């Protein structure tokens, strides 16, 4: 958008609509069918990946409740990558208590986890609240580890898909600025546009009142 004084969304919309009505020299934008099909495939595939991710996160949290409810509540596994990386190696309260905050922090830092100290402190604190192994903990821990690896791999697939969407051109190459930018650039001289339109009809434009400037400058001593 062009930065102009006294701009507003309503004024820009009015200028664009007025230009679309009066002008006949805007170049039509035709999207190739190949581009439409490519974007439809990529966006549809992304929806499927996101749905798979939601299912993985929900299953992961459900299994963690059967291992350590405090650990399940400690993190938002759908938004934080660090705790998921931790679960690829440490899933049970006993394992977290054994490694401790310092060594877990070092382990996470080696894997480039952001805020490794905070993640380690929260995880060990949650593990300290439970000293009883729940039934089926061993098998549940293995499933959590597998789901954590799947979730990290799925995140990489989503990133690759998003990168391919960004690299896909959104429109074919056009000579000159896009029509929308043409209209917004003409917004800089609304009086001249109005004058040219009226003169083409043999009419004289009435002068438009210019807005007053208000000064808010701080007083000088």
Short mmCIF file of C-alpha atoms in Angstrom, two decimals:
data_model
loop_
_atom_site.label_atom_id
_atom_site.label_comp_id
_atom_site.label_asym_id
_atom_site.label_seq_id
_atom_site.Cartn_x
_atom_site.Cartn_y
_atom_site.Cartn_z
CA UNK A 1 0.00 0.00 0.00
CA UNK A 2 1.21 3.53 -0.73
CA UNK A 3 1.90 5.65 2.31
CA UNK A 4 -0.08 8.86 1.80
CA UNK A 5 -1.46 11.48 4.18
CA UNK A 6 -5.11 11.10 5.12
CA UNK A 7 -5.19 7.52 3.80
CA UNK A 8 -7.80 5.08 4.93
CA UNK A 9 -9.09 1.69 3.86
CA UNK A 10 -12.40 3.22 2.79
CA UNK A 11 -10.70 5.86 0.63
CA UNK A 12 -8.43 3.29 -0.99
CA UNK A 13 -11.40 1.03 -1.71
CA UNK A 14 -13.31 3.94 -3.26
CA UNK A 15 -10.37 4.87 -5.50
CA UNK A 16 -9.86 1.26 -6.62
CA UNK A 17 -13.57 0.85 -7.39
CA UNK A 18 -13.64 4.18 -9.25
CA UNK A 19 -10.62 3.26 -11.34
CA UNK A 20 -12.02 -0.16 -12.16
CA UNK A 21 -15.21 1.54 -13.37
CA UNK A 22 -13.61 4.30 -15.47
CA UNK A 23 -10.41 2.82 -16.86
CA UNK A 24 -10.19 0.28 -19.65
CA UNK A 25 -6.40 -0.13 -19.80
CA UNK A 26 -5.87 -2.50 -16.89
CA UNK A 27 -4.28 -5.78 -17.88
CA UNK A 28 -6.41 -8.84 -17.01
CA UNK A 29 -4.82 -11.36 -14.67
CA UNK A 30 -5.19 -14.87 -15.97
CA UNK A 31 -4.01 -17.66 -13.69
CA UNK A 32 -2.69 -20.70 -15.58
CA UNK A 33 -4.55 -23.96 -14.82
CA UNK A 34 -1.22 -25.60 -13.94
CA UNK A 35 -0.63 -23.03 -11.21
CA UNK A 36 -4.15 -23.47 -9.81
CA UNK A 37 -3.78 -27.25 -9.73
CA UNK A 38 -0.36 -27.02 -8.05
CA UNK A 39 -1.57 -24.72 -5.31
CA UNK A 40 -4.69 -26.81 -4.74
CA UNK A 41 -2.58 -29.94 -4.32
CA UNK A 42 -0.12 -28.24 -1.97
CA UNK A 43 -2.78 -26.64 0.23
CA UNK A 44 -4.84 -29.83 0.33
CA UNK A 45 -1.77 -31.82 1.31
CA UNK A 46 -1.02 -29.30 4.04
CA UNK A 47 -4.53 -29.73 5.48
CA UNK A 48 -3.93 -33.47 5.64
CA UNK A 49 -0.56 -32.97 7.36
CA UNK A 50 -2.07 -30.61 9.94
CA UNK A 51 -4.87 -33.10 10.66
CA UNK A 52 -2.26 -35.84 11.15
CA UNK A 53 -0.32 -33.57 13.48
CA UNK A 54 -3.37 -32.85 15.62
CA UNK A 55 -4.02 -36.57 15.98
CA UNK A 56 -0.40 -37.25 16.93
CA UNK A 57 -0.37 -34.52 19.58
CA UNK A 58 -3.65 -35.71 21.09
CA UNK A 59 -2.42 -39.31 21.19
CA UNK A 60 0.87 -38.19 22.73
CA UNK A 61 -0.86 -36.27 25.50
CA UNK A 62 -3.22 -39.16 26.18
CA UNK A 63 -0.27 -41.52 26.65
CA UNK A 64 1.57 -39.06 28.87
CA UNK A 65 -1.42 -38.94 31.22
CA UNK A 66 -0.89 -42.67 31.77
CA UNK A 67 2.80 -42.09 32.58
CA UNK A 68 2.94 -38.79 34.48
CA UNK A 69 -0.04 -36.41 34.50
CA UNK A 70 2.15 -33.56 35.78
CA UNK A 71 4.48 -33.95 32.80
CA UNK A 72 1.52 -33.86 30.43
CA UNK A 73 0.33 -30.59 31.98
CA UNK A 74 3.79 -28.98 32.06
CA UNK A 75 4.06 -28.20 28.33
CA UNK A 76 2.04 -27.29 25.29
CA UNK A 77 3.28 -30.05 23.00
CA UNK A 78 1.39 -28.66 20.03
CA UNK A 79 3.37 -25.42 20.04
CA UNK A 80 6.73 -26.14 21.74
CA UNK A 81 9.36 -28.23 19.95
CA UNK A 82 11.77 -28.55 22.88
CA UNK A 83 9.58 -30.80 25.06
CA UNK A 84 8.89 -33.06 22.07
CA UNK A 85 12.63 -33.45 21.49
CA UNK A 86 13.03 -34.32 25.17
CA UNK A 87 10.40 -37.06 24.86
CA UNK A 88 12.44 -38.81 22.18
CA UNK A 89 14.80 -39.87 24.99
CA UNK A 90 13.19 -39.23 28.39
CA UNK A 91 9.53 -40.06 28.97
CA UNK A 92 9.19 -41.32 32.56
CA UNK A 93 9.51 -39.51 35.90
CA UNK A 94 12.27 -41.90 37.01
CA UNK A 95 14.38 -41.20 33.92
CA UNK A 96 13.96 -37.44 34.33
CA UNK A 97 14.89 -37.55 38.01
CA UNK A 98 18.00 -39.59 37.24
CA UNK A 99 19.36 -37.22 34.65
CA UNK A 100 18.56 -34.07 36.64
CA UNK A 101 18.22 -30.46 35.51
CA UNK A 102 21.87 -29.75 34.67
CA UNK A 103 22.54 -32.78 32.52
CA UNK A 104 19.14 -32.54 30.83
CA UNK A 105 19.85 -28.89 30.03
CA UNK A 106 23.17 -29.87 28.44
CA UNK A 107 21.49 -32.67 26.48
CA UNK A 108 18.85 -30.29 25.14
CA UNK A 109 21.38 -27.58 24.28
CA UNK A 110 23.33 -30.05 22.16
CA UNK A 111 20.15 -30.50 20.14
CA UNK A 112 19.73 -26.73 19.79
CA UNK A 113 16.57 -26.50 21.89
CA UNK A 114 15.56 -22.93 22.65
CA UNK A 115 15.16 -22.26 26.35
CA UNK A 116 16.74 -25.58 27.26
CA UNK A 117 17.14 -24.62 30.92
CA UNK A 118 13.46 -23.79 31.35
CA UNK A 119 12.36 -26.99 29.62
CA UNK A 120 14.65 -29.09 31.79
CA UNK A 121 13.56 -27.36 35.00
CA UNK A 122 9.84 -27.82 34.27
CA UNK A 123 10.28 -31.45 33.26
CA UNK A 124 12.29 -32.41 36.35
CA UNK A 125 9.89 -30.49 38.59
CA UNK A 126 6.98 -32.46 37.13
CA UNK A 127 8.92 -35.70 37.61
CA UNK A 128 9.61 -34.86 41.27
CA UNK A 129 5.87 -34.74 41.92
CA UNK A 130 5.44 -38.44 41.13
CA UNK A 131 7.49 -41.32 42.58
CA UNK A 132 5.10 -44.13 41.70
CA UNK A 133 5.34 -46.01 38.41
CA UNK A 134 1.90 -46.43 36.89
CA UNK A 135 0.81 -49.74 35.31
CA UNK A 136 1.87 -50.04 31.67
CA UNK A 137 4.40 -47.21 32.01
CA UNK A 138 7.15 -49.03 30.11
CA UNK A 139 5.08 -49.76 27.03
CA UNK A 140 3.50 -46.30 27.09
CA UNK A 141 6.98 -44.71 27.25
CA UNK A 142 8.02 -46.56 24.07
CA UNK A 143 4.90 -45.38 22.29
CA UNK A 144 5.53 -41.79 23.43
CA UNK A 145 9.07 -41.99 22.09
CA UNK A 146 7.83 -43.23 18.71
CA UNK A 147 5.12 -40.56 18.54
CA UNK A 148 7.64 -37.84 19.39
CA UNK A 149 9.87 -38.93 16.49
CA UNK A 150 6.86 -39.02 14.17
CA UNK A 151 5.79 -35.55 15.27
CA UNK A 152 9.23 -34.06 14.60
CA UNK A 153 9.37 -35.72 11.18
CA UNK A 154 5.87 -34.45 10.39
CA UNK A 155 6.87 -30.90 11.31
CA UNK A 156 9.69 -31.10 8.77
CA UNK A 157 7.27 -32.27 6.11
CA UNK A 158 4.98 -29.33 6.90
CA UNK A 159 7.92 -26.92 6.62
CA UNK A 160 8.91 -28.40 3.26
CA UNK A 161 5.35 -28.07 2.00
CA UNK A 162 5.10 -24.46 3.20
CA UNK A 163 8.39 -23.63 1.52
CA UNK A 164 7.14 -25.10 -1.76
CA UNK A 165 3.96 -23.02 -1.49
CA UNK A 166 6.00 -19.84 -0.93
CA UNK A 167 8.26 -20.62 -3.89
CA UNK A 168 5.32 -21.21 -6.20
CA UNK A 169 4.56 -17.98 -8.12
CA UNK A 170 1.18 -16.58 -7.17
CA UNK A 171 0.55 -15.05 -10.60
CA UNK A 172 2.13 -15.00 -14.06
CA UNK A 173 4.63 -12.29 -14.90
CA UNK A 174 3.02 -9.05 -16.05
CA UNK A 175 4.62 -6.10 -17.76
CA UNK A 176 4.49 -3.06 -15.51
CA UNK A 177 3.02 -2.78 -12.01
CA UNK A 178 0.01 -4.92 -11.03
CA UNK A 179 -3.40 -3.31 -11.60
CA UNK A 180 -4.01 -2.87 -7.88
CA UNK A 181 -0.71 -1.03 -7.45
CA UNK A 182 -1.54 1.12 -10.46
CA UNK A 183 -4.78 2.22 -8.86
CA UNK A 184 -3.16 2.88 -5.50
CA UNK A 185 -0.38 4.86 -7.08
CA UNK A 186 -2.98 7.06 -8.76
CA UNK A 187 -4.39 7.65 -5.28
CA UNK A 188 -1.60 10.20 -4.81
CA UNK A 189 -3.39 12.65 -7.16
CA UNK A 190 -7.14 12.26 -6.66
CA UNK A 191 -7.91 15.84 -7.79
CA UNK A 192 -6.15 15.38 -11.13
CA UNK A 193 -8.05 12.16 -11.79
CA UNK A 194 -11.36 13.79 -11.02
CA UNK A 195 -10.50 16.83 -13.17
CA UNK A 196 -9.49 14.68 -16.15
CA UNK A 197 -12.69 12.65 -15.89
CA UNK A 198 -14.95 15.70 -15.70
CA UNK A 199 -13.12 17.58 -18.45
CA UNK A 200 -13.55 14.58 -20.75
CA UNK A 201 -17.32 15.10 -20.28
CA UNK A 202 -17.13 18.85 -20.90
CA UNK A 203 -17.67 19.72 -17.22
CA UNK A 204 -15.56 21.81 -14.85
CA UNK A 205 -14.64 20.26 -11.49
CA UNK A 206 -15.39 22.13 -8.32
CA UNK A 207 -12.38 22.72 -6.07
CA UNK A 208 -12.18 20.28 -3.16
CA UNK A 209 -11.58 21.54 0.33
CA UNK A 210 -8.19 20.52 1.59
CA UNK A 211 -8.05 19.08 5.15
CA UNK A 212 -6.53 21.19 7.83
CA UNK A 213 -3.27 20.23 9.38
CA UNK A 214 -3.18 20.14 13.14
CA UNK A 215 0.06 20.77 14.96
CA UNK A 216 0.93 18.65 17.97
CA UNK A 217 4.52 19.74 18.27
CA UNK A 218 5.86 20.16 21.77
CA UNK A 219 6.42 23.77 22.87
CA UNK A 220 10.00 24.96 22.65
CA UNK A 221 11.60 26.78 25.51
#
